mmCIF file of C-alpha atoms and ligand atoms in Angstrom:
data_model
loop_
_atom_site.group_PDB
_atom_site.id
_atom_site.type_symbol
_atom_site.label_atom_id
_atom_site.label_comp_id
_atom_site.label_asym_id
_atom_site.label_seq_id
_atom_site.Cartn_x
_atom_site.Cartn_y
_atom_site.Cartn_z
ATOM 1 C CA UNK A 1 -34.258 13.472 14.497
ATOM 2 C CA UNK A 2 -31.576 14.561 12.715
ATOM 3 C CA UNK A 3 -30.039 17.600 12.926
ATOM 4 C CA UNK A 4 -30.682 19.028 8.792
ATOM 5 C CA UNK A 5 -26.391 19.188 8.417
ATOM 6 C CA UNK A 6 -25.535 16.039 10.045
ATOM 7 C CA UNK A 7 -27.799 14.202 8.022
ATOM 8 C CA UNK A 8 -27.130 16.425 4.427
ATOM 9 C CA UNK A 9 -23.255 15.198 5.078
ATOM 10 C CA UNK A 10 -24.315 11.610 5.721
ATOM 11 C CA UNK A 11 -26.304 11.577 2.087
ATOM 12 C CA UNK A 12 -24.085 12.658 0.837
ATOM 13 C CA UNK A 13 -21.300 10.626 2.363
ATOM 14 C CA UNK A 14 -23.969 7.958 1.161
ATOM 15 C CA UNK A 15 -22.371 9.085 -2.783
ATOM 16 C CA UNK A 16 -19.206 8.912 -1.478
ATOM 17 C CA UNK A 17 -19.004 5.676 -0.484
ATOM 18 C CA UNK A 18 -20.423 4.412 -3.355
ATOM 19 C CA UNK A 19 -17.718 6.173 -5.396
ATOM 20 C CA UNK A 20 -15.724 4.613 -3.233
ATOM 21 C CA UNK A 21 -16.780 1.076 -4.992
ATOM 22 C CA UNK A 22 -16.617 2.398 -8.035
ATOM 23 C CA UNK A 23 -13.006 3.642 -8.425
ATOM 24 C CA UNK A 24 -11.998 0.595 -6.507
ATOM 25 C CA UNK A 25 -13.384 -1.155 -8.913
ATOM 26 C CA UNK A 26 -11.920 1.004 -11.630
ATOM 27 C CA UNK A 27 -8.292 -0.509 -9.985
ATOM 28 C CA UNK A 28 -9.280 -3.539 -10.256
ATOM 29 C CA UNK A 29 -10.286 -3.596 -13.984
ATOM 30 C CA UNK A 30 -6.466 -1.993 -14.553
ATOM 31 C CA UNK A 31 -5.080 -5.101 -12.791
ATOM 32 C CA UNK A 32 -7.952 -7.315 -14.723
ATOM 33 C CA UNK A 33 -5.879 -5.541 -17.984
ATOM 34 C CA UNK A 34 -2.633 -6.252 -16.535
ATOM 35 C CA UNK A 35 -2.654 -9.988 -15.873
ATOM 36 C CA UNK A 36 -2.471 -9.592 -12.111
ATOM 37 C CA UNK A 37 -5.580 -10.985 -10.514
ATOM 38 C CA UNK A 38 -4.439 -11.426 -7.063
ATOM 39 C CA UNK A 39 -4.130 -7.675 -7.125
ATOM 40 C CA UNK A 40 -7.342 -7.570 -9.143
ATOM 41 C CA UNK A 41 -9.528 -9.991 -6.573
ATOM 42 C CA UNK A 42 -7.909 -7.432 -3.222
ATOM 43 C CA UNK A 43 -9.779 -3.937 -5.367
ATOM 44 C CA UNK A 44 -12.588 -6.201 -5.972
ATOM 45 C CA UNK A 45 -13.270 -7.012 -2.702
ATOM 46 C CA UNK A 46 -12.211 -3.486 -1.013
ATOM 47 C CA UNK A 47 -15.232 -2.495 -3.500
ATOM 48 C CA UNK A 48 -17.589 -4.614 -2.246
ATOM 49 C CA UNK A 49 -16.822 -3.070 1.220
ATOM 50 C CA UNK A 50 -17.077 0.500 -0.672
ATOM 51 C CA UNK A 51 -20.191 -0.637 -0.926
ATOM 52 C CA UNK A 52 -21.259 -2.043 2.604
ATOM 53 C CA UNK A 53 -20.364 1.444 4.102
ATOM 54 C CA UNK A 54 -23.219 3.306 1.409
ATOM 55 C CA UNK A 55 -25.589 0.849 2.499
ATOM 56 C CA UNK A 56 -24.973 1.025 6.238
ATOM 57 C CA UNK A 57 -24.815 5.283 5.638
ATOM 58 C CA UNK A 58 -28.192 4.800 4.037
ATOM 59 C CA UNK A 59 -30.189 2.515 6.808
ATOM 60 C CA UNK A 60 -28.870 5.112 9.307
ATOM 61 C CA UNK A 61 -30.748 7.749 8.086
ATOM 62 C CA UNK A 62 -34.236 5.624 7.059
ATOM 63 C CA UNK A 63 -33.448 3.942 10.854
ATOM 64 C CA UNK A 64 -33.570 7.773 11.851
ATOM 65 C CA UNK A 65 -36.278 8.572 9.516
ATOM 66 C CA UNK A 66 -34.587 10.808 6.951
ATOM 67 C CA UNK A 67 -35.947 11.009 3.278
ATOM 68 C CA UNK A 68 -32.715 9.840 1.473
ATOM 69 C CA UNK A 69 -32.223 11.118 -2.093
ATOM 70 C CA UNK A 70 -29.496 9.978 -4.071
ATOM 71 C CA UNK A 71 -27.382 11.628 -6.704
ATOM 72 C CA UNK A 72 -25.226 10.272 -9.937
ATOM 73 C CA UNK A 73 -21.685 9.059 -9.082
ATOM 74 C CA UNK A 74 -19.314 10.433 -10.756
ATOM 75 C CA UNK A 75 -16.670 8.718 -13.392
ATOM 76 C CA UNK A 76 -13.738 7.255 -11.249
ATOM 77 C CA UNK A 77 -10.975 9.809 -13.486
ATOM 78 C CA UNK A 78 -7.451 8.460 -12.337
ATOM 79 C CA UNK A 79 -5.120 8.239 -14.213
ATOM 80 C CA UNK A 80 -3.549 4.391 -13.823
ATOM 81 C CA UNK A 81 0.410 5.015 -15.337
ATOM 82 C CA UNK A 82 2.181 2.165 -13.737
ATOM 83 C CA UNK A 83 1.119 -1.390 -10.957
ATOM 84 C CA UNK A 84 1.836 1.502 -8.342
ATOM 85 C CA UNK A 85 -0.785 4.875 -9.413
ATOM 86 C CA UNK A 86 -3.828 2.816 -7.893
ATOM 87 C CA UNK A 87 -2.239 2.234 -4.403
ATOM 88 C CA UNK A 88 -1.089 5.861 -3.627
ATOM 89 C CA UNK A 89 -3.888 6.449 -5.052
ATOM 90 C CA UNK A 90 -6.140 4.098 -2.939
ATOM 91 C CA UNK A 91 -3.963 6.373 0.137
ATOM 92 C CA UNK A 92 -4.197 9.207 -1.164
ATOM 93 C CA UNK A 93 -8.307 8.730 -1.089
ATOM 94 C CA UNK A 94 -8.828 6.861 1.854
ATOM 95 C CA UNK A 95 -7.546 9.897 3.466
ATOM 96 C CA UNK A 96 -10.113 11.652 1.690
ATOM 97 C CA UNK A 97 -12.906 9.673 3.192
ATOM 98 C CA UNK A 98 -11.603 10.064 6.783
ATOM 99 C CA UNK A 99 -11.768 13.333 6.047
ATOM 100 C CA UNK A 100 -15.188 13.177 5.170
ATOM 101 C CA UNK A 101 -15.842 10.740 7.905
ATOM 102 C CA UNK A 102 -14.153 13.862 10.575
ATOM 103 C CA UNK A 103 -16.890 15.929 9.575
ATOM 104 C CA UNK A 104 -19.703 14.269 9.840
ATOM 105 C CA UNK A 105 -18.207 13.929 13.157
ATOM 106 C CA UNK A 106 -17.834 17.192 13.964
ATOM 107 C CA UNK A 107 -21.028 18.367 12.700
ATOM 108 C CA UNK A 108 -22.277 15.167 15.652
ATOM 109 C CA UNK A 109 -20.474 16.623 17.923
ATOM 110 C CA UNK A 110 -21.534 20.391 17.668
ATOM 111 C CA UNK A 111 -25.223 19.228 17.465
ATOM 112 C CA UNK A 112 -24.834 17.309 20.387
ATOM 113 C CA UNK A 113 -25.926 13.610 18.427
ATOM 114 C CA UNK A 114 -24.784 11.245 20.581
ATOM 115 C CA UNK A 115 -26.127 8.660 18.491
ATOM 116 C CA UNK A 116 -24.491 9.172 15.213
ATOM 117 C CA UNK A 117 -21.282 9.894 16.799
ATOM 118 C CA UNK A 118 -21.485 5.416 18.509
ATOM 119 C CA UNK A 119 -22.328 5.371 15.233
ATOM 120 C CA UNK A 120 -19.743 6.912 13.223
ATOM 121 C CA UNK A 121 -17.125 5.328 16.175
ATOM 122 C CA UNK A 122 -16.809 2.653 14.101
ATOM 123 C CA UNK A 123 -15.519 4.137 10.914
ATOM 124 C CA UNK A 124 -14.016 6.216 13.109
ATOM 125 C CA UNK A 125 -11.837 2.859 13.194
ATOM 126 C CA UNK A 126 -12.607 1.179 9.835
ATOM 127 C CA UNK A 127 -10.965 4.605 8.362
ATOM 128 C CA UNK A 128 -7.394 3.981 9.958
ATOM 129 C CA UNK A 129 -7.441 -0.280 9.085
ATOM 130 C CA UNK A 130 -8.289 0.739 5.840
ATOM 131 C CA UNK A 131 -5.442 3.691 5.805
ATOM 132 C CA UNK A 132 -2.883 1.891 6.941
ATOM 133 C CA UNK A 133 -4.332 -1.781 4.774
ATOM 134 C CA UNK A 134 -3.345 0.910 1.458
ATOM 135 C CA UNK A 135 -0.343 1.989 3.579
ATOM 136 C CA UNK A 136 0.771 -1.481 4.001
ATOM 137 C CA UNK A 137 0.508 -2.429 -0.010
ATOM 138 C CA UNK A 138 2.588 0.410 -1.068
ATOM 139 C CA UNK A 139 5.597 0.053 1.462
ATOM 140 C CA UNK A 140 5.871 -3.522 -0.168
ATOM 141 C CA UNK A 141 5.197 -2.982 -3.715
ATOM 142 C CA UNK A 142 8.383 -0.392 -2.666
ATOM 143 C CA UNK A 143 9.449 -3.745 -1.355
ATOM 144 C CA UNK A 144 9.066 -6.547 -3.537
ATOM 145 C CA UNK A 145 7.759 -5.430 -6.359
ATOM 146 C CA UNK A 146 10.292 -4.398 -9.111
ATOM 147 C CA UNK A 147 11.009 -7.961 -8.715
ATOM 148 C CA UNK A 148 9.289 -10.011 -11.535
ATOM 149 C CA UNK A 149 9.127 -13.018 -8.826
ATOM 150 C CA UNK A 150 8.610 -11.304 -5.753
ATOM 151 C CA UNK A 151 6.214 -9.375 -7.562
ATOM 152 C CA UNK A 152 4.047 -12.550 -8.435
ATOM 153 C CA UNK A 153 4.459 -13.080 -4.924
ATOM 154 C CA UNK A 154 2.685 -10.282 -3.650
ATOM 155 C CA UNK A 155 0.351 -11.053 -6.532
ATOM 156 C CA UNK A 156 -0.719 -14.422 -5.320
ATOM 157 C CA UNK A 157 -0.976 -13.205 -1.491
ATOM 158 C CA UNK A 158 -3.524 -10.205 -2.526
ATOM 159 C CA UNK A 159 -5.474 -13.138 -4.243
ATOM 160 C CA UNK A 160 -6.055 -14.849 -1.826
ATOM 161 C CA UNK A 161 -8.211 -11.793 0.256
ATOM 162 C CA UNK A 162 -11.588 -12.767 0.774
ATOM 163 C CA UNK A 163 -14.390 -10.375 1.158
ATOM 164 C CA UNK A 164 -16.892 -10.498 4.943
ATOM 165 C CA UNK A 165 -19.074 -8.825 5.748
ATOM 166 C CA UNK A 166 -18.953 -5.591 8.088
ATOM 167 C CA UNK A 167 -18.580 -7.002 11.865
ATOM 168 C CA UNK A 168 -21.422 -3.506 12.141
ATOM 169 C CA UNK A 169 -24.902 -4.462 11.543
ATOM 170 C CA UNK A 170 -27.453 -2.335 11.451
ATOM 171 C CA UNK A 171 -31.675 -3.582 11.915
HETATM 172 FE FE1 FEO B 1 -15.906 3.225 2.794
HETATM 173 FE FE2 FEO B 1 -12.354 3.088 2.540
HETATM 174 O O1 FEO B 1 -13.582 3.723 2.994
#
């Protein structure tokens, strides 16, 4: 049985992951309005991945006989003043999510909850990748985004991202 603190943190993480999906959908909408369909696609795919993360936390809790209560998802409130703003906000947000996952890990570790630690291992690795992806996007935008042709090429590259289901599967 899950320790109450660990379970509560896992439950809160469902909300954080759905908020991430909502936030990235908001970023996607920003780029749709700016006619940058590749950037919009990239964030739409990211939003799908975040929804998957939320569902994995939900499933894990249910697999451990925890009765999940869903809370309201906050409205995305980032001010998006230029094409770089969503990219920088995404990196800040991913660092926040990493800290949140680490906090759950800490609680599981303190409780010798090896099952939850093993479940979270996938997310620890995933967060490393997501922070790197967000950082790469900022660097590419800094390099190419100020030139119209460069921005066009970068937009085309980001348009090729396709959704893939997570490698972690819970029965
Ligand atoms: Fe689900 Fe981007 O963290």
